[in-house]
Amino acid sequence: MINKPRGTEDVLPKDSGLWQKVENIARETAGLFGYKEIRTPVFESTELFQRGVGDTTDVVQKEMYTFEDKGGRSITLKPEGTACLVRSYIENSLYANPQPTKLMYIIPCFRYEKPQSGRLREFHQFGIECFGAENPTTDAEVISLASMFLKNAGVKNVKLNINSIGCPECRGKYNESLKNYFNSNKGELCETCLERLEKNPMRILDCKSPVCSKIAENAPKMIDYLCEECSNHFESVKARLDKMGIEYFVNPDIVRGLDYYTKTVFEFTSDALGAQSTVCGGGRYSGLVEELGGKPAEGIGFAVGLERLILIIKSQNEDAEVTKTPDIFFATIGENAEAEAQKLIYELRKMGVYAEQDLCGRSVKAQMKYADKLGAKYSVVLGDDEVAKGVANLKNMTDGETKEIKINPDEIVKEIK
Ligand code: ATP
Ligand code: MG
């Protein structure tokens, strides 16, 4: 027997209904905010992520699925969506349309991580990006979209944490004081963080090692170093969230795992998830479009981890599973009735009715048991007699009541709808 690779999951039919529901809610909610779906390749040039995610991040340093293809190119399975969308935005000149450009995506992501509940090597994200808008109204709109989506998907008790990590200007001063702080704890930092100390000390704040994160707890906070513009921007975002009645907590410890963020960053967390508590993360970035070869443009977006979202929904709703049950089941006696039923079912399906019959040669009694198992709402038993007369008994499977009806698709639809 061959098993699935470690850190991957099969979405089985009992769960795919809930997945489809969540994906539909994502598309619908994003649509209300003007976001259009974009689909980009599952693999990209490795360089895109080295430059677009940042080569001091865990994602690029430790987690990428990178390989050489038969033509000798370095290829990487996408570990996230933002860099891919920026590439596409530039390559397809989407900036030439009236701005902003509002894009949504649902994608598989690949990261070589230590698999555990809510942490997989292949997982899925619903995300959005908005390019070409820099005012704080945009930040508040993006956050309100994430909040509305989570609510519409049936998630309760998520906490919205927001922070500002400033711009390159105010970060210079901050990085200096961070370096000073971590230099005084240099002996205890992990090897990766020692390297980060010189290149990008803020990354240390995001290290998952218990020792480094303990040291990081008392490090200086970016929010105390914001320049006037960043500070005003953050105040406006908060004021707009207040106005819309969206509750948030300012959490100075949020820095986000990817290199490109500036100003507003945010995360939605849930107690239902245990250690992997972040279900949605996002923020504003300003240098990324330029970094990837485009004319400077601001971006802001978020990504929701769909496996984590579905874990929360299931833990909070006992009846979370979405199973489609037949509108009507035809039990048949004999070959002639079976063929008649098939034709009738074909007509009903054309009319959008979910109709079923037995395909495994069951007895009539077993067919009725099967109809019950499937959760059919109505059933009809067809034998030669019924076919000859053109009438049969329609049974309501919920209350057991029966009614004589004509065997004709229009008649049946009228009775069961
Ligand atoms: P974490 O701190 O949990 O590693 P992250 O900061 O690496 O998360 P992002 O890159 O911001 O995550 O991705 C956005 C969302 O995607 C996360 O909030 C989470 O819900 C989901 N996610 C990230 N990595 C994984 C994974 N390995 N397995 C399942 N979901 C994931
Ligand atoms: Mg991570």
XYZ file of C-alpha atoms and ligand atoms in Angstrom:
449
model
C 0.000 0.000 0.000
C 1.215 3.513 -0.790
C 0.374 6.214 1.746
C 0.007 9.943 1.223
C 3.169 11.991 1.831
C 3.710 13.173 5.424
C 1.978 16.470 6.163
C -0.665 16.136 3.438
C -4.375 15.428 3.764
C -7.155 13.917 1.674
C -10.371 15.896 1.772
C -12.911 13.078 1.804
C -16.492 13.324 0.486
C -17.852 13.718 4.037
C -15.836 16.947 4.340
C -15.766 18.298 0.798
C -19.264 19.783 1.179
C -17.991 22.024 3.974
C -14.905 22.935 1.926
C -17.116 23.925 -1.017
C -19.355 25.976 1.266
C -16.368 27.832 2.734
C -14.900 28.460 -0.726
C -18.249 29.755 -1.991
C -18.521 32.117 0.984
C -14.971 33.316 0.256
C -15.805 34.084 -3.374
C -19.125 35.705 -2.491
C -17.773 37.871 0.313
C -14.713 38.962 -1.679
C -17.058 39.740 -4.583
C -19.069 42.142 -2.426
C -15.863 44.092 -1.836
C -14.987 44.186 -5.547
C -12.348 41.442 -5.546
C -11.998 39.339 -8.715
C -10.493 35.862 -8.709
C -7.024 35.311 -10.155
C -5.412 31.913 -10.803
C -1.636 31.614 -11.037
C 0.628 28.555 -11.513
C 1.236 26.116 -8.663
C 4.984 26.436 -9.275
C 7.094 29.507 -9.992
C 10.767 30.381 -10.421
C 12.545 29.963 -7.089
C 13.926 33.482 -7.386
C 10.425 34.945 -7.110
C 10.142 33.750 -3.520
C 13.759 34.448 -2.601
C 13.171 38.064 -3.569
C 9.467 38.328 -2.823
C 9.227 36.566 0.540
C 12.696 37.466 1.768
C 15.763 35.306 2.175
C 15.975 35.790 5.944
C 12.506 34.284 6.517
C 11.818 30.768 7.800
C 9.747 30.130 4.686
C 12.673 30.726 2.317
C 15.465 29.466 4.566
C 13.867 26.211 5.703
C 10.475 25.446 4.249
C 10.432 25.655 0.449
C 9.802 22.737 -1.884
C 12.485 23.554 -4.434
C 13.721 21.314 -7.226
C 15.427 21.480 -10.574
C 13.238 20.633 -13.559
C 14.470 18.658 -16.568
C 15.532 21.909 -18.229
C 17.797 22.800 -15.313
C 15.569 25.608 -13.958
C 15.128 26.064 -10.243
C 11.421 25.686 -9.540
C 9.528 26.120 -6.253
C 6.030 24.983 -5.337
C 4.343 28.139 -4.100
C 4.694 28.561 -0.326
C 2.293 31.546 -0.325
C 0.275 33.658 -2.725
C 1.341 37.287 -2.435
C 4.607 37.130 -4.407
C 2.813 35.215 -7.177
C 0.115 37.874 -7.436
C 2.663 40.682 -7.516
C 4.472 38.891 -10.345
C 1.233 38.503 -12.280
C 0.195 42.108 -11.571
C 3.453 43.334 -13.093
C 3.693 40.786 -15.928
C 0.105 41.415 -17.096
C 0.248 45.210 -16.598
C -2.788 45.121 -14.300
C -1.587 48.499 -12.974
C -2.710 50.010 -16.303
C -6.390 49.511 -15.317
C -8.143 51.998 -13.040
C -6.643 51.451 -9.593
C -6.832 49.846 -7.149
C -6.498 46.311 -8.498
C -8.462 43.981 -6.222
C -7.598 40.283 -6.534
C -8.679 37.155 -4.650
C -7.286 33.626 -4.744
C -7.803 30.136 -3.350
C -4.597 28.100 -3.635
C -2.660 25.124 -2.332
C 0.576 26.146 -0.546
C 3.613 23.987 0.148
C 5.944 24.398 3.106
C 8.323 21.814 4.523
C 7.254 22.181 8.162
C 6.922 19.812 11.105
C 3.416 18.423 10.611
C 0.966 18.764 13.508
C -2.651 19.760 13.999
C -3.232 22.865 11.869
C 0.272 22.715 10.393
C 0.692 20.795 7.151
C 3.152 20.539 4.288
C 0.399 21.044 1.757
C -2.299 23.419 2.975
C -4.742 25.840 1.375
C -5.265 29.563 1.578
C -8.009 31.948 0.658
C -6.410 35.335 0.239
C -6.844 38.757 -1.282
C -4.491 41.520 -2.395
C -5.266 45.138 -3.164
C -2.692 47.024 -5.243
C -2.355 50.736 -5.846
C -4.137 52.222 -2.822
C -2.272 53.688 0.103
C -4.845 55.397 2.274
C -5.935 53.955 5.618
C -9.496 53.434 4.327
C -8.024 50.589 2.290
C -6.475 48.934 5.353
C -9.799 49.146 7.183
C -11.691 47.789 4.152
C -9.324 44.820 3.842
C -9.608 44.030 7.559
C -13.399 44.358 7.402
C -13.465 41.870 4.513
C -11.492 39.302 6.523
C -13.745 39.878 9.512
C -16.940 39.524 7.464
C -15.663 36.380 5.748
C -14.848 34.670 9.059
C -18.267 35.609 10.419
C -20.079 34.421 7.269
C -18.156 31.135 7.411
C -19.625 30.520 10.869
C -16.543 31.183 13.009
C -17.198 32.442 16.533
C -14.918 34.202 19.005
C -12.004 35.153 16.801
C -9.767 37.889 18.094
C -8.438 40.579 15.762
C -4.918 41.694 16.676
C -3.467 44.708 14.895
C -0.136 46.468 14.976
C 1.971 48.816 12.910
C 5.532 47.882 11.997
C 6.296 51.247 10.428
C 8.127 52.080 7.228
C 11.796 51.775 6.239
C 12.356 55.261 7.624
C 11.181 54.665 11.173
C 12.475 51.109 11.153
C 16.109 52.236 10.868
C 16.102 53.657 14.371
C 14.147 50.696 15.671
C 16.517 48.148 14.132
C 19.406 49.850 15.913
C 17.799 49.465 19.311
C 16.766 45.887 18.474
C 20.350 45.051 17.581
C 21.540 46.543 20.864
C 18.992 44.538 22.786
C 19.708 41.209 21.086
C 23.465 41.793 21.162
C 23.241 41.816 24.940
C 21.599 38.339 24.727
C 23.760 37.086 21.901
C 25.004 33.967 23.725
C 21.534 32.429 23.866
C 20.186 33.052 20.350
C 19.861 30.170 17.887
C 22.228 30.020 14.931
C 19.685 31.297 12.405
C 18.912 34.284 14.617
C 22.591 35.126 15.038
C 22.683 35.562 11.269
C 19.436 37.554 11.349
C 20.915 39.864 13.981
C 23.094 41.484 11.337
C 20.809 41.228 8.296
C 17.284 41.656 9.656
C 16.920 41.710 13.451
C 13.106 41.984 13.271
C 12.980 38.387 12.022
C 14.229 37.247 15.440
C 10.877 38.383 16.877
C 9.212 35.718 14.723
C 11.562 32.820 15.611
C 9.712 29.714 16.792
C 12.556 28.507 19.074
C 11.397 28.759 22.719
C 14.656 30.411 23.870
C 14.612 33.071 21.148
C 10.918 33.817 21.627
C 11.477 34.150 25.404
C 14.230 36.708 24.779
C 12.056 38.441 22.175
C 9.308 39.032 24.760
C 11.184 41.927 26.354
C 12.607 43.383 23.153
C 11.776 47.003 22.236
C 8.446 47.368 20.355
C 8.187 48.877 16.880
C 5.003 50.669 17.799
C 7.024 52.949 20.112
C 9.252 54.026 17.214
C 6.685 55.007 14.549
C 7.339 58.182 12.550
C 4.575 60.756 12.370
C 3.163 59.528 9.076
C 3.040 55.884 10.183
C 1.541 56.871 13.501
C -1.204 58.960 11.818
C -1.909 56.141 9.392
C -2.321 53.657 12.245
C -4.609 56.027 14.167
C -6.836 56.425 11.075
C -7.080 52.674 10.552
C -8.165 52.225 14.165
C -10.668 55.078 13.932
C -12.270 53.508 10.860
C -12.488 50.085 12.499
C -14.106 51.765 15.518
C -16.607 53.456 13.238
C -17.570 50.161 11.585
C -17.886 48.525 14.995
C -15.097 46.002 14.370
C -13.442 45.060 17.641
C -9.633 44.814 17.691
C -6.718 44.611 20.092
C -3.479 46.454 19.526
C -0.822 43.777 19.910
C 2.722 45.183 19.638
C 4.170 41.657 19.303
C 2.758 40.957 15.843
C 5.476 41.273 13.211
C 4.331 38.634 10.664
C 6.495 35.927 9.142
C 7.268 37.434 5.741
C 9.790 40.192 5.066
C 7.839 42.638 2.984
C 5.317 44.127 5.417
C 5.118 47.836 6.302
C 2.724 49.830 8.476
C -0.458 47.890 9.273
C -0.169 44.186 10.146
C -2.950 42.062 11.584
C -3.893 38.550 12.624
C -7.129 36.833 13.530
C -6.587 34.226 16.237
C -8.820 31.578 17.785
C -8.578 29.638 21.047
C -10.120 26.666 19.254
C -6.822 26.018 17.460
C -4.420 25.327 20.351
C -0.809 26.121 19.484
C -1.515 27.022 15.847
C -3.824 29.867 16.823
C -3.554 32.154 13.784
C -6.275 31.531 11.214
C -5.703 34.681 9.135
C -2.702 36.941 8.737
C -2.150 39.988 6.639
C -0.796 43.449 6.266
C 0.400 46.275 4.106
C 3.569 46.164 2.042
C 5.119 48.922 -0.001
C 8.440 47.786 -1.432
C 7.416 44.472 -2.916
C 6.134 45.513 -6.355
C 9.312 47.483 -6.968
C 11.475 44.673 -5.569
C 9.964 42.330 -8.153
C 10.603 44.693 -11.042
C 7.422 46.786 -11.233
C 6.809 50.498 -10.878
C 6.357 51.265 -7.176
C 2.843 50.453 -5.963
C 1.446 49.856 -2.516
C -0.131 46.525 -1.677
C -2.203 45.185 1.174
C -3.775 41.786 1.704
C -4.374 38.796 3.915
C -4.467 35.013 3.742
C -6.719 32.640 5.657
C -5.488 29.092 6.315
C -8.438 26.972 5.196
C -7.487 23.785 7.102
C -7.275 25.815 10.302
C -10.542 27.577 9.487
C -12.289 24.243 8.954
C -10.875 22.898 12.241
C -12.438 25.882 14.039
C -15.786 25.584 12.259
C -15.986 21.869 13.095
C -15.041 22.386 16.725
C -17.685 25.096 17.113
C -20.552 23.560 15.130
C -21.654 19.961 15.656
C -23.610 19.963 12.399
C -20.822 21.506 10.327
C -20.732 18.698 7.759
C -22.578 19.602 4.585
C -23.991 16.522 2.841
C -26.292 16.702 -0.156
C -29.107 14.196 0.134
C -31.275 12.917 -2.760
C -34.537 14.754 -3.384
C -36.063 11.476 -4.509
C -35.120 7.781 -4.671
C -36.676 5.266 -7.075
C -36.792 1.668 -5.862
C -37.592 -0.756 -8.682
C -38.844 -4.318 -9.174
C -37.663 -5.976 -12.362
C -35.593 -4.900 -15.328
C -38.357 -3.050 -17.157
C -39.114 -0.797 -14.173
C -35.409 -0.255 -13.584
C -34.988 1.073 -17.151
C -38.121 3.239 -16.842
C -36.790 4.663 -13.579
C -33.453 5.447 -15.198
C -35.124 7.430 -17.984
C -37.292 9.296 -15.478
C -34.281 10.064 -13.268
C -32.379 11.388 -16.291
C -35.281 13.775 -17.030
C -35.455 14.888 -13.395
C -31.695 15.520 -13.250
C -32.008 17.716 -16.367
C -34.486 19.736 -14.331
C -32.018 20.108 -11.451
C -33.471 17.410 -9.203
C -31.047 15.150 -7.311
C -32.615 11.737 -8.060
C -31.139 8.292 -7.350
C -31.735 4.602 -7.942
C -29.927 1.435 -6.863
C -26.955 0.318 -8.994
C -25.977 -2.774 -7.002
C -28.846 -5.215 -7.601
C -30.409 -4.910 -4.128
C -33.767 -6.436 -3.169
C -36.678 -3.968 -2.830
C -36.358 -4.084 0.958
C -32.623 -3.406 0.748
C -33.240 -0.601 -1.760
C -35.525 1.142 0.735
C -32.931 0.747 3.494
C -30.356 2.254 1.143
C -32.687 5.190 0.334
C -32.958 5.801 4.073
C -29.177 5.678 4.512
C -28.729 8.221 1.712
C -31.217 10.479 3.484
C -33.597 10.659 0.487
C -36.477 13.076 1.076
C -38.990 11.144 -1.058
C -39.150 7.639 -2.485
C -41.205 5.799 -5.094
C -41.469 2.034 -5.661
C -41.839 1.193 -9.361
C -42.899 -2.274 -10.584
C -44.408 -3.445 -13.865
C -47.860 -2.556 -12.549
C -46.999 1.069 -11.788
C -45.228 1.471 -15.122
C -48.247 0.054 -17.003
C -50.746 2.310 -15.189
C -48.511 5.378 -15.110
C -49.204 6.026 -11.432
C -47.262 5.231 -8.260
C -47.117 6.066 -4.553
C -44.840 8.930 -3.554
C -43.598 8.445 0.003
C -42.424 11.330 2.148
C -39.474 9.755 3.959
C -39.681 12.177 6.891
C -43.259 11.577 8.013
C -43.961 8.335 6.115
C -47.060 9.749 4.390
C -47.823 8.525 0.889
C -49.687 10.054 -2.004
C -50.672 8.704 -5.427
C -48.989 10.617 -8.254
C -48.658 10.403 -12.029
C -45.241 9.088 -13.142
C -44.215 12.123 -15.088
C -41.249 14.452 -14.405
C -43.286 17.698 -14.259
C -45.804 16.136 -11.887
C -43.056 14.780 -9.633
C -41.205 18.117 -9.484
C -44.455 19.855 -8.526
C -45.024 17.397 -5.675
C -41.521 17.381 -4.153
C -40.441 21.020 -4.472
P 2.492 30.451 11.509
O 3.032 31.544 12.390
O 1.382 29.684 12.137
O 3.592 29.583 10.965
P 2.630 32.063 9.167
O 2.897 33.424 9.679
O 3.761 31.265 8.636
O 1.832 31.198 10.261
P 1.275 33.069 6.826
O 2.441 32.924 5.937
O 0.861 34.405 7.262
O 1.449 32.104 8.091
O 0.019 32.324 6.167
C -1.327 32.739 6.422
C -2.129 31.642 7.076
O -1.915 30.400 6.437
C -1.754 31.369 8.524
O -2.366 32.287 9.382
C -2.315 29.979 8.712
O -3.706 30.023 8.958
C -2.061 29.351 7.375
N -0.843 28.525 7.422
C 0.447 28.926 7.360
N 1.290 27.879 7.385
C 0.519 26.768 7.465
C 0.778 25.364 7.514
N 2.009 24.886 7.472
N -0.275 24.514 7.595
C -1.547 24.974 7.619
N -1.859 26.287 7.578
C -0.848 27.173 7.494
Mg 4.950 29.720 9.398
